[in-house]
CSV table of C-alpha atoms in Angstrom, one decimal:
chain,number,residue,atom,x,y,z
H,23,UNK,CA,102.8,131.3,111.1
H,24,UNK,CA,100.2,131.4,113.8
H,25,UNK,CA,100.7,128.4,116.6
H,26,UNK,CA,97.9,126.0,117.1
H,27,UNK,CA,97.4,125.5,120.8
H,28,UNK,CA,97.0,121.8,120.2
H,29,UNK,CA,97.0,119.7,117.2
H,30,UNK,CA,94.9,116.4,117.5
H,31,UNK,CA,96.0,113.6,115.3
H,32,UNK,CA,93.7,111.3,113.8
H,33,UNK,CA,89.3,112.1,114.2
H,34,UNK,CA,87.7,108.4,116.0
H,35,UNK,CA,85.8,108.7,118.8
H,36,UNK,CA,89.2,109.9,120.9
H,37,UNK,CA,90.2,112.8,118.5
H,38,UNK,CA,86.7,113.9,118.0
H,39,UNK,CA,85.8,114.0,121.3
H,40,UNK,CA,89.1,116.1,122.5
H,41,UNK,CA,88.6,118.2,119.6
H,42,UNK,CA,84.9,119.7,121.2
H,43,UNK,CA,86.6,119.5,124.8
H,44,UNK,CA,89.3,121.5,123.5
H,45,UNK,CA,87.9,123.9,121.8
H,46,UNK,CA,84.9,124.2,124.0
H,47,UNK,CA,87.8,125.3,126.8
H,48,UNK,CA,89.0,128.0,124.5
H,49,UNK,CA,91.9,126.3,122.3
H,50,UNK,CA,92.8,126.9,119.0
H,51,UNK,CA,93.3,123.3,117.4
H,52,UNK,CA,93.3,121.8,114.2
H,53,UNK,CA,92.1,118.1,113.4
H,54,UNK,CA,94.6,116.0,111.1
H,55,UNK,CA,92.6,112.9,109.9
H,56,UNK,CA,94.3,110.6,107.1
H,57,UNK,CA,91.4,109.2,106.1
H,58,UNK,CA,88.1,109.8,106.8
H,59,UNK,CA,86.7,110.8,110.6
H,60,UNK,CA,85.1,107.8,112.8
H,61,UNK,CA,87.9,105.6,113.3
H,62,UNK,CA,87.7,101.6,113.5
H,63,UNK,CA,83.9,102.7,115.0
H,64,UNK,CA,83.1,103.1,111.5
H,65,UNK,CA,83.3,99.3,110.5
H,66,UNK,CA,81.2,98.0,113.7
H,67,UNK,CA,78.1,96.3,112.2
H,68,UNK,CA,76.0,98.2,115.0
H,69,UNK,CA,77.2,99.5,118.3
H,70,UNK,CA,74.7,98.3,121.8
H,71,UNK,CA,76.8,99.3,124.8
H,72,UNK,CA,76.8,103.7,124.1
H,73,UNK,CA,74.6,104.9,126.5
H,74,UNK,CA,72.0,107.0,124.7
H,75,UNK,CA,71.6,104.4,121.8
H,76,UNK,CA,70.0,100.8,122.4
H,77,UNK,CA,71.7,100.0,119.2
H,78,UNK,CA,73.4,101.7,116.6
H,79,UNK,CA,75.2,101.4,113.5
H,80,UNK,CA,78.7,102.1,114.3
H,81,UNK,CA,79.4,104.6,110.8
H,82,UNK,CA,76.1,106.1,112.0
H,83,UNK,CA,77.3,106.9,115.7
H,84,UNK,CA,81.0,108.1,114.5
H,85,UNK,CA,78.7,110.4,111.5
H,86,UNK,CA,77.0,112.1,114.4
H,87,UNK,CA,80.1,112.7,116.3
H,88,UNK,CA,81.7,113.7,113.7
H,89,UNK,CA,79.3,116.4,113.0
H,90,UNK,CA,79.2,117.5,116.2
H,91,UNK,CA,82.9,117.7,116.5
H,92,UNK,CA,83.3,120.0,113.3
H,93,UNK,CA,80.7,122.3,114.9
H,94,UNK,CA,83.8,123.2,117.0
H,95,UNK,CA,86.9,121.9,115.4
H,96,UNK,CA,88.4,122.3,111.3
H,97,UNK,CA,89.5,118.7,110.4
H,98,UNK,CA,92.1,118.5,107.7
H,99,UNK,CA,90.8,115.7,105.9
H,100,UNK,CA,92.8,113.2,104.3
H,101,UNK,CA,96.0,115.0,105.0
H,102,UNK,CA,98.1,112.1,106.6
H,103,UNK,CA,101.4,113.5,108.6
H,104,UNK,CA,104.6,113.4,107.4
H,105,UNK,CA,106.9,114.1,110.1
H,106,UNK,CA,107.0,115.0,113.9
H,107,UNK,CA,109.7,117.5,115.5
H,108,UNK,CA,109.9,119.6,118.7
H,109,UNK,CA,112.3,122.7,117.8
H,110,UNK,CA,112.4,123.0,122.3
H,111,UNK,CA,109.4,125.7,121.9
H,112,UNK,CA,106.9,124.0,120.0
H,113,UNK,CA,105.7,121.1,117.9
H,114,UNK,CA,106.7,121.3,114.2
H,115,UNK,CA,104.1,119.0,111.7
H,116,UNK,CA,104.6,118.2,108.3
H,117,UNK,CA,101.7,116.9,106.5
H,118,UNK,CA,101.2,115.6,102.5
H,119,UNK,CA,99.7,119.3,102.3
H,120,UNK,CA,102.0,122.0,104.5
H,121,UNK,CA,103.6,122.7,107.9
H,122,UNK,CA,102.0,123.9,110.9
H,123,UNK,CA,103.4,124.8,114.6
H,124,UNK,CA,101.8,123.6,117.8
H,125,UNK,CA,102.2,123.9,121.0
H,126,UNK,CA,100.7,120.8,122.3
H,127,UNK,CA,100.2,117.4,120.4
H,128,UNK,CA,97.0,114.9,121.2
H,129,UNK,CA,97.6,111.2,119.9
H,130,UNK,CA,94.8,109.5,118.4
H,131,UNK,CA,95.7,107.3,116.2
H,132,UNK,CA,94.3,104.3,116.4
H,133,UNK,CA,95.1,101.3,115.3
H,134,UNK,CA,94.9,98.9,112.7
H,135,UNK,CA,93.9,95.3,111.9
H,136,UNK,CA,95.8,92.2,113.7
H,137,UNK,CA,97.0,89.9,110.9
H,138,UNK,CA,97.0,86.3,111.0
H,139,UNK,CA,100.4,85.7,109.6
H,140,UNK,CA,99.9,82.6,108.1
H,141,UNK,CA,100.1,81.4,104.6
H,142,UNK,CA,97.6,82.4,101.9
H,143,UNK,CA,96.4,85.1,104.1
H,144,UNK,CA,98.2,87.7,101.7
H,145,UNK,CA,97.5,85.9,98.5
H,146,UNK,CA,93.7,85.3,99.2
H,147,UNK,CA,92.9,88.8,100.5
H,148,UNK,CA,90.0,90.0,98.4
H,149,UNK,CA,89.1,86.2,97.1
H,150,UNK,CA,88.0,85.2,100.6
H,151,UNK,CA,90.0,87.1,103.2
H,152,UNK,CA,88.5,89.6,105.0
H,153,UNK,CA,88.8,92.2,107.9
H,154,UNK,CA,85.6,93.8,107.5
H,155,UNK,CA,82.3,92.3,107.7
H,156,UNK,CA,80.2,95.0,107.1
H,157,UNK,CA,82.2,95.6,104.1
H,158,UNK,CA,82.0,92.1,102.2
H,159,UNK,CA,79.4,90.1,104.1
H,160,UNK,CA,77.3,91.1,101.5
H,161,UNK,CA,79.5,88.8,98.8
H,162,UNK,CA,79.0,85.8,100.9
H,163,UNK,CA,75.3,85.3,101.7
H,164,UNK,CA,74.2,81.9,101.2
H,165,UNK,CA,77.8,80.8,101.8
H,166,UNK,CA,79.8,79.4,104.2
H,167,UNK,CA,82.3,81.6,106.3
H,168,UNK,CA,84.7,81.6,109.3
H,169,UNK,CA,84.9,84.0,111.6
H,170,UNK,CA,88.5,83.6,113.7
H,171,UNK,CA,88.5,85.5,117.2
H,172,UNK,CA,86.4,85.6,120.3
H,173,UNK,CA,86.5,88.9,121.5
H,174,UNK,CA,83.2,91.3,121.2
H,175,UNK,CA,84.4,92.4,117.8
H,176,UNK,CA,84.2,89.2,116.6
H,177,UNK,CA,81.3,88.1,118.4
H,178,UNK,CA,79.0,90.8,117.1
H,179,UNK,CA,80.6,90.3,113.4
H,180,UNK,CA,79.6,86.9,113.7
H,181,UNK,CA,76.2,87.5,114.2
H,182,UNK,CA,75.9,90.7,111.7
H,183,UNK,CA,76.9,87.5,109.4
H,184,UNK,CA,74.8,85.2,110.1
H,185,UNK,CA,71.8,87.9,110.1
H,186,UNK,CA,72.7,88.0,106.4
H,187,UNK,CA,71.8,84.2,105.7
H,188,UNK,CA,75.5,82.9,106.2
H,189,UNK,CA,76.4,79.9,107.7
H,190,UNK,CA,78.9,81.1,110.5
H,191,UNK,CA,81.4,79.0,111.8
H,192,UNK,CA,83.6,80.8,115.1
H,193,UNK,CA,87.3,79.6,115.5
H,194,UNK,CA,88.8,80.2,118.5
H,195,UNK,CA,92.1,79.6,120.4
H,196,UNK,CA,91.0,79.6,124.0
H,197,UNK,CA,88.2,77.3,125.5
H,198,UNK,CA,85.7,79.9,125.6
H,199,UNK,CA,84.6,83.3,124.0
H,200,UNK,CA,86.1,86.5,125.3
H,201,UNK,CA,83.0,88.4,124.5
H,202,UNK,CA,80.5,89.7,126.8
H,203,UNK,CA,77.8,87.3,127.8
H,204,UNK,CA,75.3,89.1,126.2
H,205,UNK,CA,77.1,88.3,122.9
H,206,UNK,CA,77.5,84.9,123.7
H,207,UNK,CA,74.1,84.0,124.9
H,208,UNK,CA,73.0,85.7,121.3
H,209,UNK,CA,75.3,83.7,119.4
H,210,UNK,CA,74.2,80.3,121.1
H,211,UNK,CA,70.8,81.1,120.1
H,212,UNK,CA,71.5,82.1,116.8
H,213,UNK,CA,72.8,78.7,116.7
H,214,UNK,CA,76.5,79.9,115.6
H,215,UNK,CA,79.1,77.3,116.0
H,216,UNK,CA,82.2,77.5,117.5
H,217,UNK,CA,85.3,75.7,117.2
H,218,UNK,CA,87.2,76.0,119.9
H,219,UNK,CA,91.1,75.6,120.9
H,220,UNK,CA,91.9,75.9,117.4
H,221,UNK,CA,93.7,78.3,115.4
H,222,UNK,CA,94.0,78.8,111.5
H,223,UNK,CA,97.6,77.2,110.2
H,224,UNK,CA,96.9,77.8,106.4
H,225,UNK,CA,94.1,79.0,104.1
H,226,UNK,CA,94.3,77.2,101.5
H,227,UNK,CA,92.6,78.4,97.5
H,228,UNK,CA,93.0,78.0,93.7
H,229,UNK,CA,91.6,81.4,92.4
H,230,UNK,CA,89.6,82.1,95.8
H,231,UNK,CA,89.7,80.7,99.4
H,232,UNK,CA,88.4,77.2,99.6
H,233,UNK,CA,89.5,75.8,103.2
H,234,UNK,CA,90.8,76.5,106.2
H,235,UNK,CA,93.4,73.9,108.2
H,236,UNK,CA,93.0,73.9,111.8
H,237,UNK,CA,95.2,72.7,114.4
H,238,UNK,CA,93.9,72.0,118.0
H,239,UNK,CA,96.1,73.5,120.1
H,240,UNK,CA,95.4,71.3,122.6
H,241,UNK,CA,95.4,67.8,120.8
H,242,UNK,CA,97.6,69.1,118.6
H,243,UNK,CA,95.0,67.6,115.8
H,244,UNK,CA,95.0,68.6,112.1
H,245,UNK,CA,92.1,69.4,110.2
H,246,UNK,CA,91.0,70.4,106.8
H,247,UNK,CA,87.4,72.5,106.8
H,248,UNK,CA,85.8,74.1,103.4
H,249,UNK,CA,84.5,77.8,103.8
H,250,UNK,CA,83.8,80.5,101.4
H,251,UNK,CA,85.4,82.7,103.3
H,252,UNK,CA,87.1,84.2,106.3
H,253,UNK,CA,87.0,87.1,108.4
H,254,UNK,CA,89.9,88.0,110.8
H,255,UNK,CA,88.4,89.6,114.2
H,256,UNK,CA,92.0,89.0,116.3
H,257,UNK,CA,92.4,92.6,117.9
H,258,UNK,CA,94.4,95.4,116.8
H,259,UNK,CA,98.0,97.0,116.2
H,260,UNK,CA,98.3,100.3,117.9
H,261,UNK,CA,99.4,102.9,115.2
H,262,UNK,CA,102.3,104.3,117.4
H,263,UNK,CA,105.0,105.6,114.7
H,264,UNK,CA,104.4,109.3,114.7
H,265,UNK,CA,104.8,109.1,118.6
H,266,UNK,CA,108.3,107.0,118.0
H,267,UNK,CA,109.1,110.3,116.6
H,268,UNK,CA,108.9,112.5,119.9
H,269,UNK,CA,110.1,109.3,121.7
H,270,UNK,CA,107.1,109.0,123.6
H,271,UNK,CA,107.3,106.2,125.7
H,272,UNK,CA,105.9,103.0,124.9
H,273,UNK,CA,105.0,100.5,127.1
H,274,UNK,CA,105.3,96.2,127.1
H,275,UNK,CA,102.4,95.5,125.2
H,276,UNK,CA,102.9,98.4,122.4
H,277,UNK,CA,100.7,101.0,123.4
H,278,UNK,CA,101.3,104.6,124.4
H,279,UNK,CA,102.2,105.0,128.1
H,280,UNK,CA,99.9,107.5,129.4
H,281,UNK,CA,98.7,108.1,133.2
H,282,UNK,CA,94.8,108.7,134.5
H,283,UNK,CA,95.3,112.0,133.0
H,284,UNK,CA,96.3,110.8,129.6
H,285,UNK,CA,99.5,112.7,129.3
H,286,UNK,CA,102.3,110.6,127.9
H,287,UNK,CA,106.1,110.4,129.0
H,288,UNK,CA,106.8,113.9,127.0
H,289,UNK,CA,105.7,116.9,128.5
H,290,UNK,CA,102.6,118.6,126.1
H,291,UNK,CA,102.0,115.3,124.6
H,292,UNK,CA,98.9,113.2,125.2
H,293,UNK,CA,97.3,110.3,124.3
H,294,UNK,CA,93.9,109.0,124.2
H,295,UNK,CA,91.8,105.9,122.7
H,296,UNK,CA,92.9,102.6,121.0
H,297,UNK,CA,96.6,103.6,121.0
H,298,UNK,CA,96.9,103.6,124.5
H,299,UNK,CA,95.1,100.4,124.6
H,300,UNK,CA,93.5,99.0,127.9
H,301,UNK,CA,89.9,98.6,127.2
H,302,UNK,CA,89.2,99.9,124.1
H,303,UNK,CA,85.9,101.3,123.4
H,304,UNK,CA,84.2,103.9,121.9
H,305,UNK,CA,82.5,105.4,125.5
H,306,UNK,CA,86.6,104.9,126.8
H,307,UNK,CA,88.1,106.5,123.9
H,308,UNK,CA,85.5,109.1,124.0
H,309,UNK,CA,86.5,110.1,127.9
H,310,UNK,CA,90.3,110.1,127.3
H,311,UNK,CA,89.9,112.7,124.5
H,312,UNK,CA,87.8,114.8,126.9
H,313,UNK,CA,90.7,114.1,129.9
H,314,UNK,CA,93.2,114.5,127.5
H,315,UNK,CA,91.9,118.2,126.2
H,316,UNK,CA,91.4,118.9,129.7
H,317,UNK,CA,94.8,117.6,130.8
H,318,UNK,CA,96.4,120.2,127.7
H,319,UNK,CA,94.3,122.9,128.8
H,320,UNK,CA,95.5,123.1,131.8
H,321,UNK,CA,99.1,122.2,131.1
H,322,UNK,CA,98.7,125.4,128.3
H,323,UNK,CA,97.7,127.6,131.3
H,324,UNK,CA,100.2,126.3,134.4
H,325,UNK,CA,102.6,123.8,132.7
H,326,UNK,CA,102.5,120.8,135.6
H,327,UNK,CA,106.2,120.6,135.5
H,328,UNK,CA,107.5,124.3,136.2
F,15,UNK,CA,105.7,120.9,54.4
F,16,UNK,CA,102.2,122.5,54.4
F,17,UNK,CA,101.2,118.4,55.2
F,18,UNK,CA,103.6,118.2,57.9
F,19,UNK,CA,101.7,121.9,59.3
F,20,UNK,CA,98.3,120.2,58.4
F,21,UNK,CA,99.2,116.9,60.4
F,22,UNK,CA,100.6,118.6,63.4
F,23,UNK,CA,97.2,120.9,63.1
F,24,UNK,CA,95.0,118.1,62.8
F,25,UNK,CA,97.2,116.6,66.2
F,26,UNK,CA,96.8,118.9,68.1
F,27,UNK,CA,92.9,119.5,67.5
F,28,UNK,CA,92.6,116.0,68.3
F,29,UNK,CA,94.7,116.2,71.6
F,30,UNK,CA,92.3,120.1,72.2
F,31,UNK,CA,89.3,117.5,71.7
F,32,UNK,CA,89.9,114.7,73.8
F,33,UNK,CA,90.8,117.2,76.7
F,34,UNK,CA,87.6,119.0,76.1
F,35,UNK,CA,85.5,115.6,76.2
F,36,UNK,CA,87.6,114.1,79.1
F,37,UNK,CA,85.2,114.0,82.2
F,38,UNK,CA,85.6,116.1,85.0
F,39,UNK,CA,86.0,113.7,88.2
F,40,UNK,CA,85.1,109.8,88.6
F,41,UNK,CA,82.5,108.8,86.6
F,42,UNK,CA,79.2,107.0,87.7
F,43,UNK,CA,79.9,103.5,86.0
F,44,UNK,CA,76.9,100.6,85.4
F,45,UNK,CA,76.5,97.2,84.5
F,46,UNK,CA,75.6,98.7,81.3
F,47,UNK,CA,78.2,101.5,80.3
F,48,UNK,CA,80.8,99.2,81.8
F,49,UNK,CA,82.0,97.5,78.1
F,50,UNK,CA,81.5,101.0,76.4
F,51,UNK,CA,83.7,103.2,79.8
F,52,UNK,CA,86.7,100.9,80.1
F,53,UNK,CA,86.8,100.6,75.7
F,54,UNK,CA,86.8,104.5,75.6
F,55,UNK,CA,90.3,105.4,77.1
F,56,UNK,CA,93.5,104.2,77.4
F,57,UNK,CA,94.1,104.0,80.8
F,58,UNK,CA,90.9,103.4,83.3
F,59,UNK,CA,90.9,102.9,86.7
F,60,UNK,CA,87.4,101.4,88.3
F,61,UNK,CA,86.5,101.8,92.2
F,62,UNK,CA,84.0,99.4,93.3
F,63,UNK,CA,83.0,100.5,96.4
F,64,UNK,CA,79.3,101.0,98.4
F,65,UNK,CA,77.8,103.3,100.7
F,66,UNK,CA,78.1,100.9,103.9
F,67,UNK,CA,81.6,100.3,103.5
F,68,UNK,CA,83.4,102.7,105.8
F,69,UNK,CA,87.1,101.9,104.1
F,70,UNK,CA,85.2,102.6,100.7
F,71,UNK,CA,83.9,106.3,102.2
F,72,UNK,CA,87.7,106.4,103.5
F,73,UNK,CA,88.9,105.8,99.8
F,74,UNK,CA,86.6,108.2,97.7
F,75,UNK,CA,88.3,111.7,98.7
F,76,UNK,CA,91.4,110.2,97.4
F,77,UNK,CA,89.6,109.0,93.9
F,78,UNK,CA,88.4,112.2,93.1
F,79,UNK,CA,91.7,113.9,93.9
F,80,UNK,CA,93.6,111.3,91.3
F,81,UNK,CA,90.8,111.5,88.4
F,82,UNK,CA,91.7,115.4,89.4
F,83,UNK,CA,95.6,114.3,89.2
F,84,UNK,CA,95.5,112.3,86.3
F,85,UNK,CA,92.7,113.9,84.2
F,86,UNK,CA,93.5,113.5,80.3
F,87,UNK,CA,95.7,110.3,81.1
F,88,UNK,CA,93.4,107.7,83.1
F,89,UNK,CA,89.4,107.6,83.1
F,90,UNK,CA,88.4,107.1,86.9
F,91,UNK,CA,84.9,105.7,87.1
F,92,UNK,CA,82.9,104.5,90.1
F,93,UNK,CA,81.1,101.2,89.9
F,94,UNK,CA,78.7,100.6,93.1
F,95,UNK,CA,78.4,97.2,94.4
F,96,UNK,CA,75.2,97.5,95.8
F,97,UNK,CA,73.0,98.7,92.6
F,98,UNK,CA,75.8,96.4,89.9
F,99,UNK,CA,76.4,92.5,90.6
F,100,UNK,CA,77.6,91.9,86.8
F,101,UNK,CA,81.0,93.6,87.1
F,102,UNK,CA,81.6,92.6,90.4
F,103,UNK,CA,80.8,88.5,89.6
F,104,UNK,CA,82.9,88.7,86.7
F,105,UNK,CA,85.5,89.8,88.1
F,106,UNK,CA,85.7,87.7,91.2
F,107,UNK,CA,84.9,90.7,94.1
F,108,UNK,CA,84.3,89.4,97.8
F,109,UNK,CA,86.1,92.4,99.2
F,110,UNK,CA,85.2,96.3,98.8
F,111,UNK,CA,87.0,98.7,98.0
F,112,UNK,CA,88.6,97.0,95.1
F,113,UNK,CA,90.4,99.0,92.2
F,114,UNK,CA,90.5,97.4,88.7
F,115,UNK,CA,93.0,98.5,86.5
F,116,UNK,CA,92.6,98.0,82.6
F,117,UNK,CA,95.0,99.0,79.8
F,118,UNK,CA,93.6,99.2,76.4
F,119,UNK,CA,90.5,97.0,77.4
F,120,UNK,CA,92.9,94.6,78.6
F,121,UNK,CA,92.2,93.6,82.7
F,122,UNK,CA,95.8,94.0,83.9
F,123,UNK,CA,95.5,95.0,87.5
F,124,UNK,CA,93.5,94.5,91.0
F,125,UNK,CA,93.9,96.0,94.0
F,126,UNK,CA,92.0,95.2,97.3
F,127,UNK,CA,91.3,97.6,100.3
F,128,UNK,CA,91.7,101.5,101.0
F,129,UNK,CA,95.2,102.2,100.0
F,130,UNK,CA,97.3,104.9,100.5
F,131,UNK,CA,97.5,107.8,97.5
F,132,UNK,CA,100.7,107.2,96.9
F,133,UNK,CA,100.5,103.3,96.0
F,134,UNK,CA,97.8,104.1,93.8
F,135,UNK,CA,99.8,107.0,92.0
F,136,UNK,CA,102.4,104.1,91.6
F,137,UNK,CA,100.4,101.8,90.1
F,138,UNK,CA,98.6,104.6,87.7
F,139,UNK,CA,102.1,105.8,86.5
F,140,UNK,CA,103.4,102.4,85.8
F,141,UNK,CA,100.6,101.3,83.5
F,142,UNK,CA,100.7,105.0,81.7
């Protein structure tokens, strides 16, 4: 079986952007993408901070980076991974589809939505509960929604919502919105309003959601509100099993340790994007890929630690 | 006897038939040909999705590989959101992708979001 040189899990803006670094340097690598390439990116209603673009729609950035990156790189499609080894020579990956050997791995997972664990969340997903406003805001114009974070994800789904004719309420935690100002200044314009100090105890619905109960965290105050429905912007889960595998090392908050030159705690193993966490945005997790390939390269050529 | 041959003839010409019209991949599915797709076949699955919907994009590979998987046993068709509000308001959708499942024209199953292959398979093999 021929050995990759590295094999770079999962095709956002990380893994893309390591594959062309990588293979741009001379490496033979393989993408492995479980779903479809672009990441998170893909849901962000439009994208205003990548240099090059004013303002972009996030599936259409992560479509053109995505192209690039298969210019240089073949991405196994919807083959998800099965199982991580290290036989002491090189990487051993089992996918849904075969086996393949490498000799140096590139995380970039990802991560996945933050739920709000609280009751009628499950139950009402699809009938009012959602994590994707570009996905469903179309089945609630003219309607009334929630939108529960404060961070930039939030902020900008909020006003993607209300663009589409729907009455957008924010609820927030913390006394003001963690989103840039540019965000905020839009939404106060946009005349969005914003609850804040509160967080969602229940969501409450017959055969679809029909209100929300809020509890000030600071006067400890109960209320009742009606919406239509509710979209949950409250961060991210780093997807870090497949590193558990290797024993990477994880840090406090959950994410893959990794120094500046994104190599993890296990020699040949590297990390780069959402899964390490810190700032988390497409330009970032676009330059760790491209540190991270370079970081293999020259690991591939003059191992660090011999 | 030469009945029992006959029957077991006319059987199998039936089962030679049905294979022959089955279609090859998900089917396009409408406000229209809705009644008529889900009456035709046993077992149907329907994907609602649209184009702007990245975790519907995410979900179609895997839909074509099951009406691939499970050709002659479940009818996969592929409803659009976007072009088809009937379906969708009679059924209740606020959240793409969403799978219905039917069973002899009966509604007996919804799933919401872009699952894994593998909880889909489940699902198909329990209603077969």
């Amino acid at each position: 079986m021929e050995v990759l040189d590295v094999a770079i899990i999962g095709g956002g803006p990380a893994g893309l952007t390591a594959g062309i670094y990588a293979s741009r340097s001379g490496l033979k690598i393989l993408m492995f993408e479980k779903g479809i390439s672009g990441g998170a990116a893909n849901t962000a209603p439009w994208v205003e901070n990548y240099p090059g673009f004013e303002a972009i729609e996030g599936m259409k950035l992560m479509d053109m980076i995505g192209a690039q990156a298969r210019k240089y790189v073949e991405v196994k499609a919807g083959e998800s991974i099965e199982s991580l080894a290290n036989d002491g020579n090189e990487f051993i990956i089992k996918t849904s589809k075969g086996e393949y050997r490498a000799r140096a791995i590139i995380y970039a997972t990802g991560s996945v939505h933050r739920r709000l664990g609280v009751p009628g969340e499950g139950s009402l997903l699809g009938r009012g509960v959602s994590y994707c406003a570009t996905c469903d805001g179309f089945f609630f114009r003219e309607k009334k929604v929630a939108i529960v974070g404060g961070g930039n994800n939030a902020a900008t789904e909020a006003i993607y919502l209300k663009k589409l004719g729907i009455d957008v309420t924010i609820i927030h935690r913390r006394d003001a919105l963690r989103a840039e100002e540019s965000l905020q200044n839009t939404i106060a314009s946009m005349g969005i309003n914003v609850i804040y100090d509160s967080v969602v105890e229940e969501i409450f619905g017959e055969k679809k959601l029909e209100k929300l109960k809020l509890k000030n965290v600071k006067t400890s105050d109960i209320s009742e509100i009606e919406f239509d429905g509710v979209f949950i912007s409250i961060g991210d889960i780093p997807q870090i099993e497949l590193a558990k595998e290797l024993g990477v090392g994880i840090n406090d908050d959950g994410y893959i340790d990794v120094d500046r030159t994104q190599r993890s705690s296990i020699p040949m193993v590297y990390a780069a994007g959402d899964v390490t966490g810190g700032f988390r945005q497409i330009i970032t997790a676009c330059s760790e890929g491209a540190i991270a390939a370079n970081s293999a390269h020259e690991d591939l050529a003059k191992p660090y630690w011999i | 006897m030469d009945e029992e041959l006959e029957e077991i003839r006319r059987k199998r010409m039936e089962e030679l038939m049905m294979s022959a019209e089955w279609p090859d991949g998900p089917q396009e599915v409408t406000d229209q040909n809705f009644e008529e797709f889900v009456s035709k076949y046993n077992v149907v699955l329907i994907d609602c999705w649209a184009s702007w919907c990245a975790p519907c994009i995410r979900l179609g590979p895997i839909i074509d590989e099951l009406a691939g998987d499970f050709k002659g046993k479940v009818a996969i068709g592929k409803l659009n959101i976007d072009e088809n509000r009937d379906v969708p308001m009679k059924f209740g959708i606020m959240s793409i992708p969403t799978m219905l499942f039917f069973v002899d024209n009966q509604h007996v199953d919804t799933a919401v979001g872009a699952l894994p292959k593998a909880n889909i398979e489940q699902t198909l093999n329990s209603l077969l």
